[in-house]
Short mmCIF file of C-alpha atoms in Angstrom, two decimals:
data_model
loop_
_atom_site.label_atom_id
_atom_site.label_comp_id
_atom_site.label_asym_id
_atom_site.label_seq_id
_atom_site.Cartn_x
_atom_site.Cartn_y
_atom_site.Cartn_z
CA UNK B 1 -30.02 -58.74 -14.26
CA UNK B 2 -26.63 -57.96 -15.69
CA UNK B 3 -28.14 -56.13 -18.64
CA UNK B 4 -30.01 -53.82 -16.31
CA UNK B 5 -27.05 -52.81 -14.17
CA UNK B 6 -26.14 -49.16 -14.07
CA UNK B 7 -23.56 -48.44 -16.72
CA UNK B 8 -21.97 -45.60 -14.86
CA UNK B 9 -20.57 -45.57 -11.36
CA UNK B 10 -21.34 -42.00 -10.44
CA UNK B 11 -19.48 -41.99 -7.13
CA UNK B 12 -15.97 -42.76 -8.37
CA UNK B 13 -13.21 -40.21 -8.63
CA UNK B 14 -12.58 -38.82 -12.11
CA UNK B 15 -9.35 -39.76 -13.87
CA UNK B 16 -6.41 -37.43 -13.40
CA UNK B 17 -6.62 -34.19 -15.30
CA UNK B 18 -10.41 -34.04 -15.71
CA UNK B 19 -11.74 -33.33 -12.22
CA UNK B 20 -11.69 -29.55 -12.25
CA UNK B 21 -11.33 -27.01 -14.98
CA UNK B 22 -11.27 -23.29 -14.21
CA UNK B 23 -13.45 -21.02 -16.24
CA UNK B 24 -14.41 -17.40 -16.31
CA UNK B 25 -17.87 -16.39 -15.15
CA UNK B 26 -19.98 -14.59 -17.72
CA UNK B 27 -22.94 -13.93 -15.41
CA UNK B 28 -23.24 -12.71 -11.85
CA UNK B 29 -26.29 -13.15 -9.62
CA UNK B 30 -26.59 -10.58 -6.87
CA UNK B 31 -29.27 -11.23 -4.25
CA UNK B 32 -30.68 -8.40 -2.16
CA UNK B 33 -33.58 -8.24 0.21
CA UNK B 34 -36.14 -7.06 -2.32
CA UNK B 35 -34.64 -7.69 -5.74
CA UNK B 36 -32.67 -10.19 -7.75
CA UNK B 37 -30.36 -8.45 -10.18
CA UNK B 38 -29.07 -10.52 -13.06
CA UNK B 39 -26.26 -8.84 -14.97
CA UNK B 40 -25.46 -9.80 -18.52
CA UNK B 41 -22.55 -8.76 -20.69
CA UNK B 42 -23.10 -5.30 -22.04
CA UNK B 43 -24.36 -3.89 -18.75
CA UNK B 44 -28.03 -4.83 -19.14
CA UNK B 45 -29.71 -5.19 -15.76
CA UNK B 46 -33.16 -6.67 -15.12
CA UNK B 47 -35.06 -6.27 -11.84
CA UNK B 48 -37.64 -8.73 -10.57
CA UNK B 49 -39.92 -7.46 -7.82
CA UNK B 50 -41.12 -9.85 -5.13
CA UNK B 51 -44.80 -9.07 -5.72
CA UNK B 52 -44.42 -10.30 -9.33
CA UNK B 53 -43.23 -13.70 -8.15
CA UNK B 54 -46.56 -15.46 -7.87
CA UNK B 55 -46.89 -16.94 -11.35
CA UNK B 56 -48.11 -20.54 -11.24
CA UNK B 57 -46.02 -22.68 -13.58
CA UNK B 58 -47.07 -26.26 -14.31
CA UNK B 59 -44.50 -28.49 -16.04
CA UNK B 60 -45.28 -31.83 -17.64
CA UNK B 61 -42.13 -33.96 -17.62
CA UNK B 62 -39.25 -34.37 -15.19
CA UNK B 63 -36.43 -34.78 -17.67
CA UNK B 64 -33.50 -32.38 -17.97
CA UNK B 65 -35.56 -29.60 -19.59
CA UNK B 66 -38.42 -29.81 -17.10
CA UNK B 67 -36.08 -29.81 -14.11
CA UNK B 68 -34.00 -26.87 -15.36
CA UNK B 69 -37.15 -24.84 -15.98
CA UNK B 70 -38.42 -25.72 -12.50
CA UNK B 71 -35.11 -24.61 -11.00
CA UNK B 72 -35.24 -21.28 -12.81
CA UNK B 73 -38.89 -20.74 -11.86
CA UNK B 74 -38.13 -21.57 -8.24
CA UNK B 75 -35.37 -18.96 -8.09
CA UNK B 76 -37.80 -16.38 -9.50
CA UNK B 77 -40.20 -17.14 -6.66
CA UNK B 78 -42.85 -18.62 -8.94
CA UNK B 79 -45.18 -21.36 -7.73
CA UNK B 80 -44.00 -24.34 -9.73
CA UNK B 81 -44.99 -28.00 -9.97
CA UNK B 82 -43.31 -30.71 -12.06
CA UNK B 83 -45.39 -33.76 -12.98
CA UNK B 84 -43.43 -36.86 -13.96
CA UNK B 85 -44.97 -40.26 -14.74
CA UNK B 86 -41.91 -42.23 -13.62
CA UNK B 87 -38.78 -40.48 -12.44
CA UNK B 88 -36.95 -43.79 -12.01
CA UNK B 89 -37.48 -44.52 -15.72
CA UNK B 90 -36.00 -41.17 -16.72
CA UNK B 91 -33.01 -41.74 -14.45
CA UNK B 92 -32.69 -45.27 -15.75
CA UNK B 93 -32.74 -43.97 -19.30
CA UNK B 94 -29.26 -42.67 -18.59
CA UNK B 95 -28.05 -46.25 -18.78
CA UNK B 96 -29.32 -46.57 -22.33
CA UNK B 97 -28.60 -43.18 -23.82
CA UNK B 98 -25.23 -42.71 -22.22
CA UNK B 99 -23.88 -39.45 -20.81
CA UNK B 100 -25.20 -36.10 -21.92
CA UNK B 101 -23.02 -33.45 -23.54
CA UNK B 102 -23.34 -29.95 -22.15
CA UNK B 103 -21.79 -27.38 -24.46
CA UNK B 104 -20.50 -24.02 -23.30
CA UNK B 105 -23.75 -22.26 -24.19
CA UNK B 106 -25.87 -24.60 -22.06
CA UNK B 107 -23.45 -24.45 -19.12
CA UNK B 108 -23.44 -20.67 -19.21
CA UNK B 109 -27.25 -20.66 -19.17
CA UNK B 110 -27.23 -22.98 -16.17
CA UNK B 111 -24.68 -20.71 -14.51
CA UNK B 112 -27.04 -17.78 -14.90
CA UNK B 113 -29.86 -19.84 -13.38
CA UNK B 114 -27.95 -21.40 -10.48
CA UNK B 115 -24.19 -21.00 -10.12
CA UNK B 116 -23.93 -23.64 -7.41
CA UNK B 117 -25.48 -26.25 -9.71
CA UNK B 118 -22.87 -25.53 -12.38
CA UNK B 119 -20.07 -25.88 -9.85
CA UNK B 120 -21.34 -29.34 -8.92
CA UNK B 121 -21.64 -30.29 -12.60
CA UNK B 122 -18.09 -29.11 -13.28
CA UNK B 123 -16.79 -31.11 -10.31
CA UNK B 124 -18.22 -34.44 -11.50
CA UNK B 125 -18.32 -33.93 -15.28
CA UNK B 126 -15.59 -34.81 -17.74
CA UNK B 127 -14.36 -31.81 -19.71
CA UNK B 128 -13.79 -32.57 -23.40
CA UNK B 129 -13.73 -29.01 -24.72
CA UNK B 130 -10.06 -28.54 -23.87
CA UNK B 131 -8.88 -31.42 -26.07
CA UNK B 132 -8.94 -32.32 -29.77
CA UNK B 133 -12.36 -33.28 -31.08
CA UNK B 134 -13.58 -33.90 -34.60
CA UNK B 135 -14.10 -36.27 -37.52
CA UNK B 136 -11.79 -39.09 -38.63
CA UNK B 137 -11.71 -41.74 -41.34
CA UNK B 138 -13.10 -44.98 -39.96
CA UNK B 139 -10.72 -47.31 -41.78
CA UNK B 140 -7.43 -45.45 -41.51
CA UNK B 141 -8.18 -43.50 -38.33
CA UNK B 142 -6.68 -40.36 -39.90
CA UNK B 143 -8.24 -37.03 -38.98
CA UNK B 144 -10.71 -35.67 -41.51
CA UNK B 145 -11.27 -32.37 -39.70
CA UNK B 146 -10.79 -31.10 -36.16
CA UNK B 147 -13.18 -29.03 -34.04
CA UNK B 148 -11.95 -26.22 -31.82
CA UNK B 149 -14.32 -26.01 -28.86
CA UNK B 150 -11.83 -24.22 -26.61
CA UNK B 151 -11.19 -20.93 -28.44
CA UNK B 152 -14.79 -19.68 -28.86
CA UNK B 153 -15.60 -20.57 -25.25
CA UNK B 154 -12.47 -18.89 -23.90
CA UNK B 155 -13.06 -15.72 -25.90
CA UNK B 156 -16.47 -15.26 -24.27
CA UNK B 157 -15.43 -16.50 -20.85
CA UNK B 158 -17.79 -19.48 -21.00
CA UNK B 159 -17.43 -22.83 -19.20
CA UNK B 160 -15.81 -25.56 -21.30
CA UNK B 161 -17.88 -28.25 -22.99
CA UNK B 162 -18.18 -31.43 -20.92
CA UNK B 163 -20.05 -34.71 -20.66
CA UNK B 164 -21.80 -35.91 -17.52
CA UNK B 165 -23.70 -39.01 -16.44
CA UNK B 166 -27.40 -38.34 -17.07
CA UNK B 167 -28.36 -39.85 -13.73
CA UNK B 168 -25.83 -37.70 -11.91
CA UNK B 169 -27.13 -34.57 -13.62
CA UNK B 170 -30.69 -35.60 -12.80
CA UNK B 171 -29.82 -36.01 -9.11
CA UNK B 172 -28.05 -32.64 -8.96
CA UNK B 173 -31.11 -30.90 -10.41
CA UNK B 174 -33.64 -32.78 -8.24
CA UNK B 175 -31.68 -31.95 -5.09
CA UNK B 176 -31.50 -28.28 -6.09
CA UNK B 177 -35.23 -28.11 -6.80
CA UNK B 178 -36.52 -29.95 -3.76
CA UNK B 179 -38.92 -32.87 -3.47
CA UNK B 180 -41.89 -30.60 -2.71
CA UNK B 181 -41.87 -29.28 -6.28
CA UNK B 182 -41.51 -32.62 -8.06
CA UNK B 183 -44.50 -34.98 -8.18
CA UNK B 184 -43.55 -38.49 -9.23
CA UNK B 185 -46.04 -41.09 -10.54
CA UNK B 186 -48.03 -38.19 -11.98
CA UNK B 187 -48.56 -38.46 -15.72
CA UNK B 188 -50.25 -35.51 -17.44
CA UNK B 189 -52.87 -36.90 -19.82
CA UNK B 190 -54.94 -33.81 -20.61
CA UNK B 191 -55.37 -30.12 -19.95
CA UNK B 192 -58.21 -27.60 -20.04
CA UNK B 193 -57.67 -23.94 -20.86
CA UNK B 194 -59.83 -21.19 -19.38
CA UNK B 195 -59.46 -17.40 -19.69
CA UNK B 196 -57.91 -17.10 -16.22
CA UNK B 197 -56.02 -20.40 -15.88
CA UNK B 198 -55.02 -23.75 -17.32
CA UNK B 199 -55.88 -27.02 -15.58
CA UNK B 200 -53.83 -30.19 -15.97
CA UNK B 201 -55.45 -33.58 -15.57
CA UNK B 202 -53.34 -36.46 -14.29
CA UNK B 203 -53.74 -40.12 -15.12
CA UNK B 204 -54.87 -40.82 -11.55
CA UNK B 205 -57.71 -38.29 -11.87
CA UNK B 206 -56.10 -35.49 -9.89
CA UNK B 207 -55.98 -32.02 -11.39
CA UNK B 208 -54.01 -28.85 -10.74
CA UNK B 209 -54.55 -25.24 -11.82
CA UNK B 210 -51.85 -22.86 -13.02
CA UNK B 211 -51.21 -19.76 -15.10
CA UNK B 212 -49.20 -21.66 -17.72
CA UNK B 213 -48.49 -25.25 -18.70
CA UNK B 214 -45.16 -26.23 -20.26
CA UNK B 215 -44.92 -29.56 -22.05
CA UNK B 216 -41.41 -30.88 -21.39
CA UNK B 217 -42.45 -34.51 -21.75
CA UNK B 218 -40.14 -35.59 -24.57
CA UNK B 219 -40.50 -36.82 -28.12
CA UNK B 220 -43.66 -38.79 -27.26
CA UNK B 221 -45.22 -35.73 -25.61
CA UNK B 222 -48.83 -36.01 -24.45
CA UNK B 223 -49.07 -32.22 -24.26
CA UNK B 224 -47.95 -31.84 -27.88
CA UNK B 225 -50.44 -34.44 -29.09
CA UNK B 226 -53.26 -32.65 -27.24
CA UNK B 227 -52.21 -29.32 -28.75
CA UNK B 228 -51.74 -30.38 -32.36
CA UNK B 229 -53.08 -33.93 -32.65
CA UNK B 230 -51.13 -37.17 -32.78
CA UNK B 231 -48.30 -37.21 -35.31
CA UNK B 232 -45.98 -40.08 -36.12
CA UNK B 233 -42.32 -39.65 -35.27
CA UNK B 234 -39.91 -40.11 -38.18
CA UNK B 235 -37.43 -42.94 -38.23
CA UNK B 236 -34.01 -41.57 -39.13
CA UNK B 237 -32.95 -44.64 -41.08
CA UNK B 238 -30.26 -45.57 -38.55
CA UNK B 239 -30.16 -47.58 -35.36
CA UNK B 240 -27.67 -46.90 -32.59
CA UNK B 241 -25.67 -49.46 -30.64
CA UNK B 242 -24.10 -47.97 -27.54
CA UNK B 243 -21.53 -49.27 -25.11
CA UNK B 244 -19.66 -48.20 -22.02
CA UNK B 245 -16.36 -49.85 -21.21
CA UNK B 246 -13.72 -49.67 -18.49
CA UNK B 247 -10.89 -48.74 -20.78
CA UNK B 248 -8.39 -45.89 -20.81
CA UNK B 249 -6.88 -45.46 -24.29
CA UNK B 250 -3.35 -44.10 -24.74
CA UNK B 251 -4.71 -40.91 -26.35
CA UNK B 252 -6.93 -40.02 -23.37
CA UNK B 253 -5.14 -36.75 -22.51
CA UNK B 254 -5.24 -35.31 -26.02
CA UNK B 255 -8.55 -36.42 -27.58
CA UNK B 256 -12.02 -35.73 -26.19
CA UNK B 257 -14.23 -37.37 -28.77
CA UNK B 258 -13.98 -38.57 -32.36
CA UNK B 259 -16.57 -39.39 -34.99
CA UNK B 260 -15.23 -42.13 -37.25
CA UNK B 261 -16.79 -41.99 -40.71
CA UNK B 262 -17.82 -44.78 -43.07
CA UNK B 263 -20.38 -45.73 -45.71
CA UNK B 264 -23.82 -46.44 -44.19
CA UNK B 265 -22.34 -46.40 -40.71
CA UNK B 266 -20.32 -44.24 -38.33
CA UNK B 267 -18.84 -44.63 -34.89
CA UNK B 268 -18.57 -42.06 -32.07
CA UNK B 269 -16.08 -42.52 -29.22
CA UNK B 270 -15.83 -40.20 -26.23
CA UNK B 271 -13.95 -40.02 -22.98
CA UNK B 272 -16.50 -39.78 -20.17
CA UNK B 273 -14.14 -39.79 -17.22
CA UNK B 274 -13.82 -42.26 -14.33
CA UNK B 275 -11.59 -44.50 -16.46
CA UNK B 276 -14.40 -45.17 -18.94
CA UNK B 277 -15.04 -44.70 -22.65
CA UNK B 278 -18.53 -44.33 -24.14
CA UNK B 279 -19.14 -45.25 -27.77
CA UNK B 280 -22.03 -45.21 -30.22
CA UNK B 281 -22.15 -47.27 -33.41
CA UNK B 282 -24.71 -45.98 -35.92
CA UNK B 283 -25.76 -48.25 -38.75
CA UNK B 284 -28.31 -47.74 -41.50
CA UNK B 285 -30.98 -50.43 -41.26
CA UNK B 286 -34.78 -50.77 -40.98
CA UNK B 287 -36.33 -50.20 -37.54
CA UNK B 288 -36.31 -53.49 -35.69
CA UNK B 289 -39.36 -52.92 -33.51
CA UNK B 290 -42.07 -50.43 -32.68
CA UNK B 291 -41.19 -46.81 -31.92
CA UNK B 292 -42.92 -46.26 -28.60
CA UNK B 293 -40.72 -45.65 -25.56
CA UNK B 294 -40.99 -49.21 -24.25
CA UNK B 295 -39.79 -50.52 -27.61
CA UNK B 296 -36.69 -48.38 -28.03
CA UNK B 297 -34.13 -50.17 -25.90
CA UNK B 298 -33.13 -53.71 -26.78
CA UNK B 299 -31.03 -56.19 -24.80
CA UNK B 300 -30.90 -59.09 -27.28
CA UNK B 301 -27.68 -61.10 -27.49
CA UNK B 302 -25.35 -61.19 -30.47
CA UNK B 303 -24.86 -57.46 -30.87
CA UNK B 304 -21.13 -57.59 -30.18
CA UNK B 305 -20.50 -60.14 -32.92
CA UNK B 306 -22.64 -58.14 -35.34
CA UNK B 307 -20.66 -54.99 -34.60
CA UNK B 308 -17.34 -56.76 -35.00
CA UNK B 309 -18.54 -57.92 -38.41
CA UNK B 310 -19.70 -54.43 -39.37
CA UNK B 311 -16.54 -52.66 -38.17
CA UNK B 312 -14.07 -55.51 -38.55
CA UNK B 313 -11.94 -53.75 -41.16
CA UNK B 314 -11.96 -50.38 -39.37
CA UNK B 315 -9.07 -48.87 -37.43
CA UNK B 316 -7.82 -50.37 -34.17
CA UNK B 317 -9.31 -47.56 -32.07
CA UNK B 318 -12.83 -48.63 -33.08
CA UNK B 319 -12.27 -52.39 -32.90
CA UNK B 320 -10.59 -52.15 -29.50
CA UNK B 321 -13.50 -50.26 -27.93
CA UNK B 322 -16.00 -52.84 -29.18
CA UNK B 323 -13.89 -55.81 -28.11
CA UNK B 324 -13.26 -54.31 -24.64
CA UNK B 325 -17.01 -53.93 -23.99
CA UNK B 326 -18.94 -56.79 -22.35
CA UNK B 327 -21.95 -58.04 -24.32
CA UNK B 328 -24.40 -57.04 -21.59
CA UNK B 329 -23.15 -53.45 -21.73
CA UNK B 330 -24.06 -53.05 -25.39
CA UNK B 331 -27.54 -51.64 -25.96
CA UNK B 332 -29.51 -50.70 -29.04
CA UNK B 333 -32.13 -48.09 -29.83
CA UNK B 334 -33.63 -46.87 -33.06
CA UNK B 335 -33.23 -43.15 -33.72
CA UNK B 336 -36.32 -41.01 -34.31
CA UNK B 337 -37.02 -37.31 -34.63
CA UNK B 338 -39.91 -35.09 -35.76
CA UNK B 339 -40.33 -32.36 -38.33
CA UNK B 340 -39.82 -28.86 -36.98
CA UNK B 341 -43.08 -26.98 -36.36
CA UNK B 342 -43.71 -23.25 -36.69
CA UNK B 343 -45.48 -22.80 -33.37
CA UNK B 344 -44.97 -24.61 -30.10
CA UNK B 345 -48.09 -23.62 -28.24
CA UNK B 346 -51.64 -22.33 -28.03
CA UNK B 347 -52.99 -19.98 -25.36
CA UNK B 348 -51.45 -20.65 -21.96
CA UNK B 349 -49.64 -23.79 -23.11
CA UNK B 350 -46.25 -24.17 -24.77
CA UNK B 351 -43.55 -26.78 -25.33
CA UNK B 352 -39.80 -27.03 -24.82
CA UNK B 353 -36.99 -29.47 -25.50
CA UNK B 354 -37.75 -32.73 -27.27
CA UNK B 355 -41.48 -32.12 -26.94
CA UNK B 356 -41.05 -29.12 -29.27
CA UNK B 357 -38.05 -30.07 -31.43
CA UNK B 358 -36.68 -33.62 -31.01
CA UNK B 359 -33.33 -33.93 -32.76
CA UNK B 360 -31.11 -36.78 -33.80
CA UNK B 361 -28.19 -37.21 -31.39
CA UNK B 362 -25.32 -36.81 -33.87
CA UNK B 363 -24.54 -33.22 -32.82
CA UNK B 364 -25.07 -33.87 -29.11
CA UNK B 365 -27.30 -30.80 -28.77
CA UNK B 366 -30.72 -32.07 -27.66
CA UNK B 367 -30.22 -31.40 -23.97
CA UNK B 368 -28.40 -28.14 -24.65
CA UNK B 369 -31.31 -26.78 -26.69
CA UNK B 370 -33.77 -27.73 -23.94
CA UNK B 371 -31.70 -25.82 -21.38
CA UNK B 372 -31.54 -22.77 -23.66
CA UNK B 373 -35.32 -23.01 -24.13
CA UNK B 374 -35.80 -22.84 -20.36
CA UNK B 375 -33.75 -19.70 -20.01
CA UNK B 376 -35.47 -17.85 -22.83
CA UNK B 377 -38.88 -18.83 -21.48
CA UNK B 378 -38.03 -17.55 -18.00
CA UNK B 379 -36.80 -14.24 -19.44
CA UNK B 380 -40.15 -13.76 -21.18
CA UNK B 381 -42.19 -14.77 -18.13
CA UNK B 382 -40.30 -12.20 -16.06
CA UNK B 383 -41.94 -9.53 -18.21
CA UNK B 384 -45.48 -10.60 -17.26
CA UNK B 385 -47.28 -8.09 -15.04
CA UNK B 386 -48.45 -8.94 -11.53
CA UNK B 387 -52.05 -9.39 -12.66
CA UNK B 388 -51.17 -12.30 -14.94
CA UNK B 389 -53.75 -11.22 -17.48
CA UNK B 390 -54.35 -13.73 -20.23
CA UNK B 391 -53.00 -11.44 -22.95
CA UNK B 392 -49.75 -10.86 -21.02
CA UNK B 393 -49.22 -14.53 -20.33
CA UNK B 394 -49.93 -15.73 -23.85
CA UNK B 395 -47.84 -12.92 -25.35
CA UNK B 396 -44.89 -14.00 -23.21
CA UNK B 397 -45.18 -17.59 -24.41
CA UNK B 398 -45.43 -16.56 -28.07
CA UNK B 399 -42.38 -14.28 -27.70
CA UNK B 400 -40.42 -17.17 -26.25
CA UNK B 401 -41.36 -19.38 -29.20
CA UNK B 402 -40.60 -16.68 -31.76
CA UNK B 403 -37.13 -16.07 -30.31
CA UNK B 404 -36.18 -19.73 -29.99
CA UNK B 405 -37.52 -21.23 -33.22
CA UNK B 406 -34.95 -19.71 -35.65
CA UNK B 407 -31.91 -21.06 -33.77
CA UNK B 408 -33.51 -24.42 -33.13
CA UNK B 409 -34.58 -24.72 -36.77
CA UNK B 410 -30.99 -24.25 -37.96
CA UNK B 411 -29.63 -26.90 -35.58
CA UNK B 412 -32.50 -29.30 -36.26
CA UNK B 413 -31.78 -29.02 -39.98
CA UNK B 414 -28.06 -29.40 -39.32
CA UNK B 415 -28.61 -32.60 -37.34
CA UNK B 416 -30.59 -34.15 -40.20
CA UNK B 417 -28.02 -33.06 -42.75
CA UNK B 418 -25.22 -34.43 -40.59
CA UNK B 419 -26.96 -37.78 -40.34
CA UNK B 420 -27.19 -38.08 -44.12
CA UNK B 421 -23.62 -36.89 -44.66
CA UNK B 422 -22.11 -39.16 -42.02
CA UNK B 423 -23.57 -42.35 -43.51
CA UNK B 424 -22.66 -41.36 -47.07
CA UNK B 425 -18.96 -40.90 -46.49
CA UNK B 426 -17.10 -42.54 -49.38
CA UNK B 427 -13.37 -41.68 -49.29
CA UNK B 428 -12.30 -43.77 -52.27
CA UNK B 429 -13.43 -44.63 -55.77
CA UNK B 430 -12.80 -48.32 -56.34
CA UNK B 431 -12.66 -49.94 -59.76
CA UNK B 432 -11.32 -53.01 -61.52
CA UNK B 433 -8.60 -52.54 -64.11
CA UNK B 434 -10.07 -55.18 -66.46
CA UNK B 435 -13.32 -57.14 -66.22
CA UNK B 436 -11.58 -60.52 -66.22
CA UNK B 437 -8.29 -59.43 -64.75
CA UNK B 438 -6.83 -61.20 -61.73
CA UNK B 439 -5.13 -58.02 -60.69
CA UNK B 440 -6.20 -56.48 -57.40
CA UNK B 441 -8.89 -53.79 -57.69
CA UNK B 442 -7.52 -50.27 -57.50
CA UNK B 443 -8.87 -47.31 -55.60
CA UNK B 444 -8.18 -43.62 -55.73
CA UNK B 445 -9.07 -40.84 -53.36
CA UNK B 446 -12.54 -39.52 -54.07
CA UNK B 447 -12.23 -35.90 -55.26
CA UNK B 448 -15.26 -34.97 -53.18
CA UNK B 449 -13.28 -35.70 -50.02
CA UNK B 450 -10.84 -32.87 -50.74
CA UNK B 451 -13.71 -30.49 -51.51
CA UNK B 452 -15.61 -31.46 -48.36
CA UNK B 453 -12.53 -31.09 -46.19
CA UNK B 454 -11.79 -27.62 -47.59
CA UNK B 455 -15.41 -26.58 -47.14
CA UNK B 456 -15.54 -27.78 -43.54
CA UNK B 457 -12.24 -26.08 -42.76
CA UNK B 458 -13.79 -22.77 -43.82
CA UNK B 459 -17.36 -23.11 -42.49
CA UNK B 460 -17.01 -25.27 -39.39
CA UNK B 461 -15.26 -22.70 -37.17
CA UNK B 462 -18.02 -20.15 -37.82
CA UNK B 463 -20.73 -22.72 -37.15
CA UNK B 464 -19.09 -23.98 -33.96
CA UNK B 465 -18.60 -20.41 -32.71
CA UNK B 466 -22.29 -19.62 -33.34
CA UNK B 467 -23.37 -22.89 -31.76
CA UNK B 468 -21.24 -22.47 -28.64
CA UNK B 469 -21.79 -18.77 -28.06
CA UNK B 470 -25.51 -19.23 -27.47
CA UNK B 471 -26.91 -17.05 -30.28
CA UNK B 472 -28.80 -14.10 -28.82
CA UNK B 473 -28.82 -15.15 -25.16
CA UNK B 474 -26.02 -12.85 -23.90
#
């Protein structure tokens, strides 16, 4: 079916100027016969003895977070198993959700875990962090504020922010991990904790024992529901129409991505390489269907016409992207998240990524936070003694949660605030000169626009620097 075709050709050559981007290495991995030495800025060195590398790590979920954690655990010599109910569905989800943004902080974490993986990502990804990015007025197309992603990354010697096809990233990680670690068609439906182990129970009746269980099974996490009971996800109030088009705009070499602002709607456009542009049109409306995974992605006809009606008076950049996109390449999904929770685990079980803190996609940080989670968790597990006593294991998991929750809470709150602010953008005050006058209505610049622009000009650089530099990780 045309609507089910892959939206990204992952084997093409990137467009000129985005194939390779040099970057400084912030982390070095030195392998010796008995030890792995991981050096961080500031001269801190951690040693990991071979006889400590027997921890059994069970991971529910084979998405980006689960695979990155498995990769890190594998390099530590841990016994690791990833259980995924349907790997083809996760890979296929890349068609619907579009490419994933990897900010400098996430790339640097991946570099510390596996430098060769980052090299492959940099080779096939499309770097946007070296161009202009930011917010613009939807009608006029004029810049509202610009984001500098290059300076904070360069100062710390971090890789530049990029976007990459989700399916391509998935394949890179799976190949690095190895098929013996990943178990497909294996849905975790329950777990049993004992003083010396945790046992996962699969849908097919099989069970596996480990020292810890990590729920990386997404916003509809079975592990989370078993830990804390079933909780409804929260509808954000907006639905997202996404499209991928074979179109190279004239501004391709200077602009990475733009968020076009409007009242009750906004539009995100990003270069994704390979002669393609990815866009997302967010519109405030009631949820159209249920909110379970099988309900999220819709292929009904008529979306293109609806979008042209919604954005018909917007700038040419927006209208051109919609008009250049075939109907069958326009998909829709309702946007959900969950309230932040103060603890992510109990006993030998914890959560990471969307299972712990699902975020709205407006900041493009969901995958980045999952990758950071993985790294912090591995650092804490490295401190567990060789006996894997229950107190040591559970203390490591609680330390991981305690160190990650503050940063995640800030960004989770920021994503919700951004969603409300983006759909409430009102640049003009419009009024009629006289109730019965035939004169054209007049409009003046809303004074709040000047205040907001000045505020963002002052606060945004600090926030972006904190967001990119990976707060507390190096």
